[in-house]
Coordinates of C-alpha atoms in Angstrom, one line a residue:
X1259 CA 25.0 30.8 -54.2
X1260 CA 23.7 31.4 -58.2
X1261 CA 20.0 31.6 -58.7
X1262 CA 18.8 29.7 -55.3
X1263 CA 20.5 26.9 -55.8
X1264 CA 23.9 26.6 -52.9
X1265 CA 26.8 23.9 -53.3
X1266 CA 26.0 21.3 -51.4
X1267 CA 29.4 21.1 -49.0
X1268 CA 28.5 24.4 -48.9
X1269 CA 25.4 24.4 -46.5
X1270 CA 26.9 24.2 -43.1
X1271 CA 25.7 26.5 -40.1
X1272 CA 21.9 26.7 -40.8
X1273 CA 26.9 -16.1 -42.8
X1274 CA 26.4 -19.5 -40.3
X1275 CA 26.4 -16.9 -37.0
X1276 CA 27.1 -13.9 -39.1
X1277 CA 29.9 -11.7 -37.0
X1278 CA 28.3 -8.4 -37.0
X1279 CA 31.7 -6.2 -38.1
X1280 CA 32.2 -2.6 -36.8
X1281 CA 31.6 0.0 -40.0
X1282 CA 34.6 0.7 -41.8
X1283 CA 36.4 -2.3 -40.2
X1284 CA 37.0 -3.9 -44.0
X1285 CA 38.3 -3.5 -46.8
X1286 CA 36.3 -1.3 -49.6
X1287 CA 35.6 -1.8 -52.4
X1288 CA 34.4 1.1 -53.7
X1289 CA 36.3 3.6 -51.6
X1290 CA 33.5 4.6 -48.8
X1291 CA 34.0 7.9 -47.7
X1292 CA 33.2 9.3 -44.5
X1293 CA 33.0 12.9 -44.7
X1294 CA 34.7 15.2 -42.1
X1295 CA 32.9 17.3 -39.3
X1296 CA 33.3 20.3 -41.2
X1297 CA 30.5 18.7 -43.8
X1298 CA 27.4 17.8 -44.1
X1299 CA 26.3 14.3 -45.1
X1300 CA 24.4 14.5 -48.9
X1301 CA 21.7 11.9 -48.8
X1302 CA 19.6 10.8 -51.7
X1303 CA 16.5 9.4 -51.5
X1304 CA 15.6 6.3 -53.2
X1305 CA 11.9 5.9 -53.6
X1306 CA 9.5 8.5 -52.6
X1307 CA 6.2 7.0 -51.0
X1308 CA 4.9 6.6 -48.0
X1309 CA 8.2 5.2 -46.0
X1310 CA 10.1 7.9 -47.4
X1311 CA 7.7 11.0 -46.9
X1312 CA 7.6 9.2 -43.0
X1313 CA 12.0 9.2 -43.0
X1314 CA 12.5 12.2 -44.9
X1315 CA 11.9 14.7 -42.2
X1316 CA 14.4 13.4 -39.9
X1317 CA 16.9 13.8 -42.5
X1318 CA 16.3 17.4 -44.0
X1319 CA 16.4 18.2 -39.9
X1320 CA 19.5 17.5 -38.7
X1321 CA 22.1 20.2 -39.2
X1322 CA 24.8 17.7 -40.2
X1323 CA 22.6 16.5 -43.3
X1324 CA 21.9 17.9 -47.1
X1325 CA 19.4 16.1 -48.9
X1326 CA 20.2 16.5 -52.5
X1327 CA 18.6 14.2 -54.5
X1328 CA 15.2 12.2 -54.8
X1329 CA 14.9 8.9 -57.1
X1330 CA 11.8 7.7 -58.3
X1331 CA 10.3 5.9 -61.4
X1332 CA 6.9 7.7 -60.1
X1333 CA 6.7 11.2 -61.7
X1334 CA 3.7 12.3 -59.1
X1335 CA 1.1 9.9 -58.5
X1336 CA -1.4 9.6 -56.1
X1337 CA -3.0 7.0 -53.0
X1338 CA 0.3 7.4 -51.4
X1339 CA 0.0 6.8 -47.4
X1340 CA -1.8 4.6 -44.6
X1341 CA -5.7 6.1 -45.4
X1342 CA -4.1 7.1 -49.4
X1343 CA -4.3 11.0 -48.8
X1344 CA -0.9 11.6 -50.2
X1345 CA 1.1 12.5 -53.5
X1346 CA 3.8 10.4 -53.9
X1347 CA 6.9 10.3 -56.5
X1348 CA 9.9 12.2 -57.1
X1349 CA 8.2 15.6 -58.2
X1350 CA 6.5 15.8 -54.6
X1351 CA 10.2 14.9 -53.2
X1352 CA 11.7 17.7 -55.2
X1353 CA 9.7 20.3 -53.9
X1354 CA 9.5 19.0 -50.5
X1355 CA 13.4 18.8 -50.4
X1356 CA 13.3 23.0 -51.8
X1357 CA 10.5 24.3 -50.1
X1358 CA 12.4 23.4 -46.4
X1359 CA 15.6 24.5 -48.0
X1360 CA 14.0 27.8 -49.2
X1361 CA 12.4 28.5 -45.5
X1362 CA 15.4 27.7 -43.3
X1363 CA 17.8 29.7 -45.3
X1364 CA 15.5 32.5 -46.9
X1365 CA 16.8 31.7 -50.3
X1366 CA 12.9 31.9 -52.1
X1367 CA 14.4 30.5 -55.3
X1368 CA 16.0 27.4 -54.0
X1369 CA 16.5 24.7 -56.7
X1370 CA 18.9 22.7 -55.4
X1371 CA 17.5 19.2 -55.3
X1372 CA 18.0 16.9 -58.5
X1373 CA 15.3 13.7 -59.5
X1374 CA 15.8 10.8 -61.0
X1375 CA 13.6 8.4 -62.6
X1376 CA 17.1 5.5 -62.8
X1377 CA 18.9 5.5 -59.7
X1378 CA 21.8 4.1 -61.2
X1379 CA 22.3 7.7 -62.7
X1380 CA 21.5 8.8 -58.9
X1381 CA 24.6 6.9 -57.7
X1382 CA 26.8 8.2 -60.3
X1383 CA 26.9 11.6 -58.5
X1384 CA 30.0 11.4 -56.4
X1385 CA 29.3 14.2 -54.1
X1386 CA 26.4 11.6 -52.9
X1387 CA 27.5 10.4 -49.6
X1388 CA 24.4 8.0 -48.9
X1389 CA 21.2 6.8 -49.9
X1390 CA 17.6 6.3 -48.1
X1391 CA 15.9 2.9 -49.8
X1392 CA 12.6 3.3 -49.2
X1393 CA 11.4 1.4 -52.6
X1394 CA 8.7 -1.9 -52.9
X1395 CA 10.7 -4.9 -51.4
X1396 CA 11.7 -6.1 -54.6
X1397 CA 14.2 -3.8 -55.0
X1398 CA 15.7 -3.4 -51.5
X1399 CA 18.8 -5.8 -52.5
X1400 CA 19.5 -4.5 -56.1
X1401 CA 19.6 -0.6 -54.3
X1402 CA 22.1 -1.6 -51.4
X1403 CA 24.1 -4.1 -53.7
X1404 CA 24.7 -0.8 -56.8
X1405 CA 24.6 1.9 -53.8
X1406 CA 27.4 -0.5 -51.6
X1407 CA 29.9 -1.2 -54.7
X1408 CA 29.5 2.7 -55.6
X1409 CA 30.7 3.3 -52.0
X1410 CA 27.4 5.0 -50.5
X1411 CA 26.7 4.5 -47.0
X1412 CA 23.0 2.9 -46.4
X1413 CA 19.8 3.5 -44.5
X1414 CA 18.2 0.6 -45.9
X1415 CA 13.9 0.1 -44.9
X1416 CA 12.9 -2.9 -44.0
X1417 CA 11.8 -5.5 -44.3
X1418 CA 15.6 -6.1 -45.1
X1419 CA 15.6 -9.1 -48.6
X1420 CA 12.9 -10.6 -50.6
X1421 CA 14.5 -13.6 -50.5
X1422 CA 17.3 -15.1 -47.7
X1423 CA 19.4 -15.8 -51.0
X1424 CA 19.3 -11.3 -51.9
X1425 CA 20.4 -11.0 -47.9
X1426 CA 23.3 -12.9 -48.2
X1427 CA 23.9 -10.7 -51.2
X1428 CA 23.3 -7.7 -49.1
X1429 CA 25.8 -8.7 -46.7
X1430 CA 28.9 -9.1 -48.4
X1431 CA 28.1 -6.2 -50.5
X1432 CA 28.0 -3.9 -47.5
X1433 CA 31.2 -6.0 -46.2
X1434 CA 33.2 -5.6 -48.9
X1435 CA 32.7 -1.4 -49.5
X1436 CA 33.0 -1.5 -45.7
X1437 CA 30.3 1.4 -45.5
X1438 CA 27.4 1.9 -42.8
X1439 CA 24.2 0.3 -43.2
X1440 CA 21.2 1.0 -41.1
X1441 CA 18.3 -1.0 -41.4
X1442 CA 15.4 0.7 -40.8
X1443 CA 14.1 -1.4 -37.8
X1444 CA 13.2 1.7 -35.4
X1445 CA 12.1 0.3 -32.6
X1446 CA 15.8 -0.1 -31.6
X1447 CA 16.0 3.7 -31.0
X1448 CA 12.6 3.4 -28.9
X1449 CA 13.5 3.6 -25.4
X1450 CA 10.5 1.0 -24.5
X1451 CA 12.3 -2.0 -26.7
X1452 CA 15.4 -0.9 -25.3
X1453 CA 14.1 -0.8 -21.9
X1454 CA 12.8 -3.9 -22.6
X1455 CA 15.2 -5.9 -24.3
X1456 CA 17.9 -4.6 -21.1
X1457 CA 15.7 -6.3 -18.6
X1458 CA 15.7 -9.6 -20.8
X1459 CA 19.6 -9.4 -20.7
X1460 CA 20.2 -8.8 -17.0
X1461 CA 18.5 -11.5 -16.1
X1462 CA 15.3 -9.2 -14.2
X1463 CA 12.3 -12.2 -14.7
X1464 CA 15.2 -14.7 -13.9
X1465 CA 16.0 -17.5 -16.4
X1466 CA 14.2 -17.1 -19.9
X1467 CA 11.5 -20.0 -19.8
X1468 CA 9.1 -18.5 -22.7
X1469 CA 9.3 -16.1 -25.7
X1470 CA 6.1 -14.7 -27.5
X1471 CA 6.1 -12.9 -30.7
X1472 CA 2.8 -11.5 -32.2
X1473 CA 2.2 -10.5 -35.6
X1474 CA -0.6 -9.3 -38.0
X1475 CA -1.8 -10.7 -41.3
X1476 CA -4.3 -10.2 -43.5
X1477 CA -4.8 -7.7 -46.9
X1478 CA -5.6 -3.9 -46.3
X1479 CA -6.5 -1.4 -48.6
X1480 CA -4.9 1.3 -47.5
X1481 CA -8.0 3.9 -47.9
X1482 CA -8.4 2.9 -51.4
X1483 CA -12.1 2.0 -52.9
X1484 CA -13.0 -1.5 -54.5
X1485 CA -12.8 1.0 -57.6
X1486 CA -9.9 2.1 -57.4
X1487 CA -8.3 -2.1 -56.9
X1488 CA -9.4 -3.5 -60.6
X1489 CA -8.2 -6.4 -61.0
X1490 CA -8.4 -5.9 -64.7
X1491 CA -4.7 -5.2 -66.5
X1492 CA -4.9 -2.1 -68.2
X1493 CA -2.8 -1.8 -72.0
X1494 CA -1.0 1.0 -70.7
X1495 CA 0.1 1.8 -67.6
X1496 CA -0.3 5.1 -66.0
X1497 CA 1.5 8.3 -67.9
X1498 CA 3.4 8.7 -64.8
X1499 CA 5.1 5.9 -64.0
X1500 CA 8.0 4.1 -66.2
X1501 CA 6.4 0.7 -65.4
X1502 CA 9.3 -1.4 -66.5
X1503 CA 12.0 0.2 -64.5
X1504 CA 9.2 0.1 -61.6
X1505 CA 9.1 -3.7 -61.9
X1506 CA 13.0 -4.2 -62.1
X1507 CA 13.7 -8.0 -61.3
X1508 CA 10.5 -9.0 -61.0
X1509 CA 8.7 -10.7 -63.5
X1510 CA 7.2 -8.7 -66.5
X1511 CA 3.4 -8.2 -66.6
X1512 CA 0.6 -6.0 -67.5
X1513 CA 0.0 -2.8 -64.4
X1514 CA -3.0 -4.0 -62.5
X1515 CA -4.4 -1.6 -60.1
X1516 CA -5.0 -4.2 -57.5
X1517 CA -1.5 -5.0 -56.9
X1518 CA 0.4 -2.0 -58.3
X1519 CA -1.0 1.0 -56.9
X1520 CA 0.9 2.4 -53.6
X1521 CA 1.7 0.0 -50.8
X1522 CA -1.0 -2.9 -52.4
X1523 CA 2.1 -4.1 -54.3
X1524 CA 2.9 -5.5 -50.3
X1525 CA 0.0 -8.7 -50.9
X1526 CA 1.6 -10.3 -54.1
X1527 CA 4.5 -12.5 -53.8
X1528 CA 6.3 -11.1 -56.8
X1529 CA 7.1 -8.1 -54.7
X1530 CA 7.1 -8.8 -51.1
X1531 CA 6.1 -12.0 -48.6
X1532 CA 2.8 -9.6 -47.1
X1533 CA 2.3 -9.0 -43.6
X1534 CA 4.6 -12.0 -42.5
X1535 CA 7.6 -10.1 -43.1
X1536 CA 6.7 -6.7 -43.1
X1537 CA 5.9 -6.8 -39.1
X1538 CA 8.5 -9.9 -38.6
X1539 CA 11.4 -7.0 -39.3
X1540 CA 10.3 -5.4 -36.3
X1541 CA 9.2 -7.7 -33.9
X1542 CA 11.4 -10.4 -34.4
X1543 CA 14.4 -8.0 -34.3
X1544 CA 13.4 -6.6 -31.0
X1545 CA 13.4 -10.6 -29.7
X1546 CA 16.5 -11.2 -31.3
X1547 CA 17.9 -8.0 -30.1
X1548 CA 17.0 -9.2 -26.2
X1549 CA 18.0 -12.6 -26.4
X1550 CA 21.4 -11.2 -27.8
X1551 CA 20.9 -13.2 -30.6
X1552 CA 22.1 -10.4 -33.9
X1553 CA 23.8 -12.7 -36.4
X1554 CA 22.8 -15.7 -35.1
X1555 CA 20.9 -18.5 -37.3
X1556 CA 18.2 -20.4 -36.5
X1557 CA 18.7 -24.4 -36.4
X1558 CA 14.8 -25.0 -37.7
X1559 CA 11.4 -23.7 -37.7
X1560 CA 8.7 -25.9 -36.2
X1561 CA 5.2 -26.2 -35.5
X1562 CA 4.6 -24.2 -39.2
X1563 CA 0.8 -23.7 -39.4
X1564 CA -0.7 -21.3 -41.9
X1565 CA -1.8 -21.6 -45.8
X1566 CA -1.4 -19.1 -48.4
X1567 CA -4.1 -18.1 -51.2
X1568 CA -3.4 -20.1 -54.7
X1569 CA -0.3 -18.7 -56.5
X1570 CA -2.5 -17.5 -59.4
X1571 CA -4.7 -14.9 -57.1
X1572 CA -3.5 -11.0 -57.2
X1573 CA -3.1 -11.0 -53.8
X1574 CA -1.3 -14.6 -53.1
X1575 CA 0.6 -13.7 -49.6
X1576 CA -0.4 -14.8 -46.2
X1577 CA -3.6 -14.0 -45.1
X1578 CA -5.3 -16.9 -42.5
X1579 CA -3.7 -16.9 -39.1
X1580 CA -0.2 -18.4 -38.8
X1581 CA 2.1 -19.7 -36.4
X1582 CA 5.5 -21.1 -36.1
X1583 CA 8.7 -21.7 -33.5
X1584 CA 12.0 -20.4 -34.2
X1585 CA 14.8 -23.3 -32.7
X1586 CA 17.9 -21.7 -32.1
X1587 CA 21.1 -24.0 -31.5
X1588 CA 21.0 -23.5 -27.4
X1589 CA 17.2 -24.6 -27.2
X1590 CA 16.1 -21.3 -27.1
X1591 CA 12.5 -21.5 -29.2
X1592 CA 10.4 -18.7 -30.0
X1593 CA 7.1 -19.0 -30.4
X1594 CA 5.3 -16.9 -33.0
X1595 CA 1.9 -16.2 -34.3
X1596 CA -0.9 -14.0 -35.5
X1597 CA -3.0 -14.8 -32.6
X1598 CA -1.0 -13.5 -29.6
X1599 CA -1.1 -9.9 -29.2
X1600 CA 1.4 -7.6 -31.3
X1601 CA 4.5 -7.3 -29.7
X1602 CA 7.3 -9.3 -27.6
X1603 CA 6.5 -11.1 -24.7
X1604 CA 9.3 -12.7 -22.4
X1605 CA 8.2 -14.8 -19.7
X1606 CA 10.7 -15.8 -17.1
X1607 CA 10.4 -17.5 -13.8
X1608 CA 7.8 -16.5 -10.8
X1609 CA 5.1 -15.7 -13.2
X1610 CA 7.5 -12.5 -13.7
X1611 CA 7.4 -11.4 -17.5
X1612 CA 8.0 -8.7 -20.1
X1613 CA 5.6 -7.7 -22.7
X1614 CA 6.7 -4.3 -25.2
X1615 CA 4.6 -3.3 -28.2
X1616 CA 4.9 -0.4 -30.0
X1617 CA 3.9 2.9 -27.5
X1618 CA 3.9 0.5 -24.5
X1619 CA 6.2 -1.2 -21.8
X1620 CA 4.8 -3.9 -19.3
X1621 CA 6.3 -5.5 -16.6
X1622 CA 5.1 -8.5 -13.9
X1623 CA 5.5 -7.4 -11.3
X1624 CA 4.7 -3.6 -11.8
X1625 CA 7.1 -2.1 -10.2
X1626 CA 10.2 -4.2 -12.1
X1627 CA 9.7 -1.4 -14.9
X1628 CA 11.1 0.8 -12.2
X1629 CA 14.7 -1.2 -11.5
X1630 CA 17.7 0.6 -12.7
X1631 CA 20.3 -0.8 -14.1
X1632 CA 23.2 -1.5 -12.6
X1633 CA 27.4 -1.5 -12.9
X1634 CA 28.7 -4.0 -14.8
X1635 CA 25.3 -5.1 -16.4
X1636 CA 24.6 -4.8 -20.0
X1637 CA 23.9 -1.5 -21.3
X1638 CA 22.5 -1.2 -24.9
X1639 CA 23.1 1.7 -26.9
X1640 CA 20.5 4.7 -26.7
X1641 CA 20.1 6.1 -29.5
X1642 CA 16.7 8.5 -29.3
X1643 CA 16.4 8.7 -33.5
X1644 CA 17.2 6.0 -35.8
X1645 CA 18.5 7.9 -38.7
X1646 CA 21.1 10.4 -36.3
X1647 CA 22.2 7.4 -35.7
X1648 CA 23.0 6.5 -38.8
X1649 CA 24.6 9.7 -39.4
X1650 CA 26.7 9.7 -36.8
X1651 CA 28.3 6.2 -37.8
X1652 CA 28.9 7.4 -41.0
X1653 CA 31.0 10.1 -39.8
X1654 CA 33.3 8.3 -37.3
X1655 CA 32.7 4.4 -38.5
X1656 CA 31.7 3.1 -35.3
X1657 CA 28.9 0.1 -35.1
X1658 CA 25.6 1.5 -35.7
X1659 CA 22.0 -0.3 -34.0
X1660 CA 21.0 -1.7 -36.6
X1661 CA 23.7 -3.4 -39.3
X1662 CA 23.0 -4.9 -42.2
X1663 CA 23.8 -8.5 -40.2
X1664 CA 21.0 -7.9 -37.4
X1665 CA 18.7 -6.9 -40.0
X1666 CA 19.4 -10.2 -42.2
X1667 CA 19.0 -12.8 -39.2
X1668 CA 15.9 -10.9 -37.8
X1669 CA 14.0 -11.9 -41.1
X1670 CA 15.7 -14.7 -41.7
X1671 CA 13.3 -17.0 -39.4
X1672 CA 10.1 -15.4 -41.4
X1673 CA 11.1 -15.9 -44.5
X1674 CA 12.1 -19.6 -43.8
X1675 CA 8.8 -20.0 -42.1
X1676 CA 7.0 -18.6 -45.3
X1677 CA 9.0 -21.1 -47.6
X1678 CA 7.3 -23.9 -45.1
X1679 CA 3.9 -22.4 -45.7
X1680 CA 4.1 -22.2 -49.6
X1681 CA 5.1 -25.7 -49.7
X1682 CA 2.9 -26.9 -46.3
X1683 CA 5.8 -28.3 -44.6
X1684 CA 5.1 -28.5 -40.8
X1685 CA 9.2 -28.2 -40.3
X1686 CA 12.2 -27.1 -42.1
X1687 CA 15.7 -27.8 -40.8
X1688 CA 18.3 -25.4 -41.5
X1689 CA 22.2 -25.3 -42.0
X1690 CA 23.1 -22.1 -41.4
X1691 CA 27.2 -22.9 -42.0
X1692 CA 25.5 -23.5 -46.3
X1693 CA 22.6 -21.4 -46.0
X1694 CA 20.4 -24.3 -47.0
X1695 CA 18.0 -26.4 -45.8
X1696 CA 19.8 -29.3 -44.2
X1697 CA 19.2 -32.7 -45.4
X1698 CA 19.5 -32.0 -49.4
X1699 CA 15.6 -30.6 -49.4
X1700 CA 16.4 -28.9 -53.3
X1701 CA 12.9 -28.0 -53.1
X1702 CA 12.8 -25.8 -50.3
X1703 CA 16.5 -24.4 -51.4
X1704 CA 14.8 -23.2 -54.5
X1705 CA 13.0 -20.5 -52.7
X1706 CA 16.1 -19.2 -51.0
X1707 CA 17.4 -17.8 -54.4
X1708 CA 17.0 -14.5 -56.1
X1709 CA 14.7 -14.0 -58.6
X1710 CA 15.8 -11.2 -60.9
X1711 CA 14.6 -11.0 -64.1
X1712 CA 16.5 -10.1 -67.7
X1713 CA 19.8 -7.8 -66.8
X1714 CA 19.4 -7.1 -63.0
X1715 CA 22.2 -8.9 -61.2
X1716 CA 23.4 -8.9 -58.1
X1717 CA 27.2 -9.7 -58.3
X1718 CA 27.9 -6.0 -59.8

C-alpha cells in the first residue's frame, strides 16, 4: 500500500418464452471472467443517486467485494433521495467509497476509488469485474449492452428497458458475453414474496381461480418545492452536470428543472414510462415469479383503461387510475390496476387466498401462513440479500434470482399495456415468437423500438 491507496486484488481479509439460461452456460463474447475465491469482486458503480446510495452499502459490506469505482455525469448536486435531503453524484460516491475503506482498514489516507463522468472510460478498466446501473431509465440498456460486450457481470435496477425493443437488446447482449445479470427486483430475496409465491406453487389455496396486482400512479415531488420544479428551460444547465452525456439517447433539449432534477426525470416519457413501470418491475415479477411464469410472454393485454396527459406537457406519463389484464397462453389472466391495494393477491378455491405487499404476508385462512413445506414440493431459492446473491453467481456461474430474462418478461406486460394507453386501444394482441403485435398493427410496433438519439447504438 503507497499513500492510502491498496491494489485492488489486494484487499482480501478485512425471446417467444425466453429460456432463462444458467450464467456462464454460453458462449462469450467478451471473455466474462469470474474471479477465483481467493479475490474479491471490483464493482463500479454506474450512477450515483438515490438507487445507488440505497445499493451501495450492501456492496462495500460484504467481504468478498471491492468497490473501486463510481460513474456519474453529476459532479455533486443536490435533491437527491425520497424527501430530497441527499447529495448525489460521483464526488459524494468517491468519498463514500474512501471514507468506509479508510475506517475498516485504518488506512486514514485512503484514495483508492476512481470517478468518472463517461462510463465508457469506466469499462475500459479491466480489473473491473462488474457494474451497479443505477442510472435514469433511459440509459439502463446502453449501460448493460457496453458493460455485457466488455465482459462485466451486471446488477442491473430496475425497471429493466425503456422500451420492449432495448430488452430484447438486453438479452442477447447478456447471452452472448454469457456473464451474470441481476435485476434489481428485491423482493425475490424477501422471504414474504418467497413465502408467498411457494404457497402459490404447491397448490396451498387449491387451483388458481384469481390473480390481483396493485399498483400506484400519479406524479410526486420528491420533497422538492413548486420552486425548485420551474418549468421554465434555463440557457445553461447547472455547472455540475455534463447535460448532454446526462441525456444520452434521448432527445436533445434545454435542462428544465421540472423534469431534470433528481428522480422527477421518472414523469416524462422521454426518460421513463412513470409509475406504471417503476412499481410493475416489482409487483408483476413477484406474480410472475408464483405462477412460474419467468420468460414466458404474454398472448394480449385486455380490458386497457387509463389515459395519459397530452405528449406536449413536462410531465406526460400515467397519472389517472389505470387498469389492464395480462392473457397468458394457458388462460391464466392477471388482473391489474391502481385501485386494488399494492401488492399480489392470489385467490384460489374456498375463499382461501394470498395477499403479499411489501413488509407483509396474508393468508385465508390464518393459519395457512403456518404450513411447511413439504418433500418433493417446490422449493425456491432463499436468498436473504439481493446483491450476495449476485456475487455469489458471479463467482461460480450458477443461475442467479433474478436473470436478465425474468426481469424482461416481468415488464414486458406494462410496457405493452402503456403502448395501449398512449394510443387508447382497449386491447393489444401479441406474438411473442416476432415480438410484435400480432395482426400487422405497424402502429403499435412503432413503440416497441429503441429510441436513441445521434451515435448511441445498441448493436456495439
Amino acid at each position: 500500500m503507497k499513500d492510502g491507496k491498496m491494489t485492488r486484488r489486494g484487499f482480501l481479509g478485512g425471446v417467444g418464452a425466453l429460456t432463462i439460461l444458467p450464467s456462464g452456460c454460453v458462449g462469450m463474447r467478451g471473455g466474462a471472467r469470474r474471479p477465483p475465491p481467493s479475490e474479491r469482486v471490483n464493482v463500479g458503480m454506474i450512477g450515483y443517486g438515490t438507487m445507488a446510495q440505497d445499493n451501495i452499502g450492501n456492496f462495500l459490506n460484504s467481504d468478498r467485494v471491492q468497490v473501486v469505482s463510481v460513474c456519474d455525469p453529476v459532479s455533486e448536486g443536490p435533491l437527491y433521495g425520497y424527501k430530497a435531503e441527499r447529495m448525489g453524484g460521483r464526488e459524494p460516491g468517491r468519498r463514500k467509497v474512501n471514507d468506509f475503506y479508510a475506517e475498516k482498514t485504518g488506512a486514514a489516507g485512503y484514495n483508492g476509488c476512481r470517478v468518472f463522468s463517461d462510463f465508457r472510460e469506466m469499462l475500459e478498466d479491466r480489473d473491473l469485474d462488474a457494474v451497479c446501473v443505477s442510472s435514469p431509465d433511459h440509459w439502463h440498456a446502453l449501460h448493460t449492452v457496453w458493460a455485457a460486450a466488455k465482459g462485466k457481470h451486471i446488477y442491473g435496477q430496475k425497471p429493466l428497458m425503456l422500451t420492449a425493443g432495448e430488452g430484447r437488446a438486453m438479452v442477447r447482449a447478456v447471452r452472448r458475453a454469457g456473464i451474470t445479470f441481476q435485476t434489481g427486483a428485491q423482493s425475490r430475496s424477501n422471504d414474504y414474496f418467497r413465502m408467498a409465491a411457494e404457497f402459490v406453487r404447491n397448490g396451498r389455496i387449491g387451483k388458481l381461480q384469481r390473480v390481483e396486482v396493485g399498483l400506484n400512479k400519479g406524479h410526486r415531488p420528491f420533497g422538492k418545492t413548486p420552486e425548485q420544479l420551474s418549468e421554465t428551460p434555463q440557457a445553461k444547465p447547472p455547472a455540475y452536470v455534463d447535460f448532454d452525456l446526462w441525456l444520452g439517447p434521448a432527445p436533445a433539449r434545454q435542462y428544465t428543472p421540472k423534469i431534470h432534477l433528481p428522480m422527477q426525470w421518472r414523469y416524462n416519457l422521454d426518460y421513463s414510462c412513470g409509475m406504471l413501470t417503476d412499481f410493475a418491475a416489482h409487483q408483476l415479477d413477484i406474480m410472475q415469479w408464483a405462477l412460474g411464469k419467468d420468460g414466458e410472454e404474454p398472448v394480449a393485454i385486455e380490458n386497457i383503461t387509463g389515459r395519459l396527459p397530452p405528449a406536449s406537457e413536462l410531465y406526460n406519463t400515467l397519472a389517472e387510475p389505470f387498469s389492464f389484464e395480462i392473457v397468458y397462453a394457458d388462460g391464466v389472466r392477471a388482473h391489474v390496476s391502481s385501485e386494488y391495494k399494492y401488492g399480489c393477491r392470489f385467490i384460489g378455491e374456498g375463499g382461501r387466498e394470498v395477499y403479499v405487499t411489501n413488509g407483509k404476508l396474508e393468508t385465508t385462512p390464518a393459519e395457512l401462513v403456518r404450513e411447511k413445506i413439504r418433500e418433493g414440493e417446490v422449493v425456491l431459492k432463499r436468498s436473504g440479500q439481493h446483491e450476495k446473491d449476485f456475487i455469489e453467481s458471479v463467482y461460480s456461474g450458477a443461475p442467479n434470482l433474478s436473470p436478465v430474462e425474468a426481469g424482461f418478461t416481468a415488464l414486458l406486460p406494462a410496457l405493452l399495456a402503456h403502448i395501449g394507453m398512449r394510443l387508447e386501444r382497449t386491447s393489444l394482441r401479441w406474438d411473442a415468437a416476432r415480438g410484435r403485435f400480432a395482426g400487422g398493427d405497424a402502429e403499435a410496433d412503432r413503440l416497441l423500438e429503441p429510441r436513441l438519439r445521434g451515435p448511441w447504438r445498441l448493436d456495439v
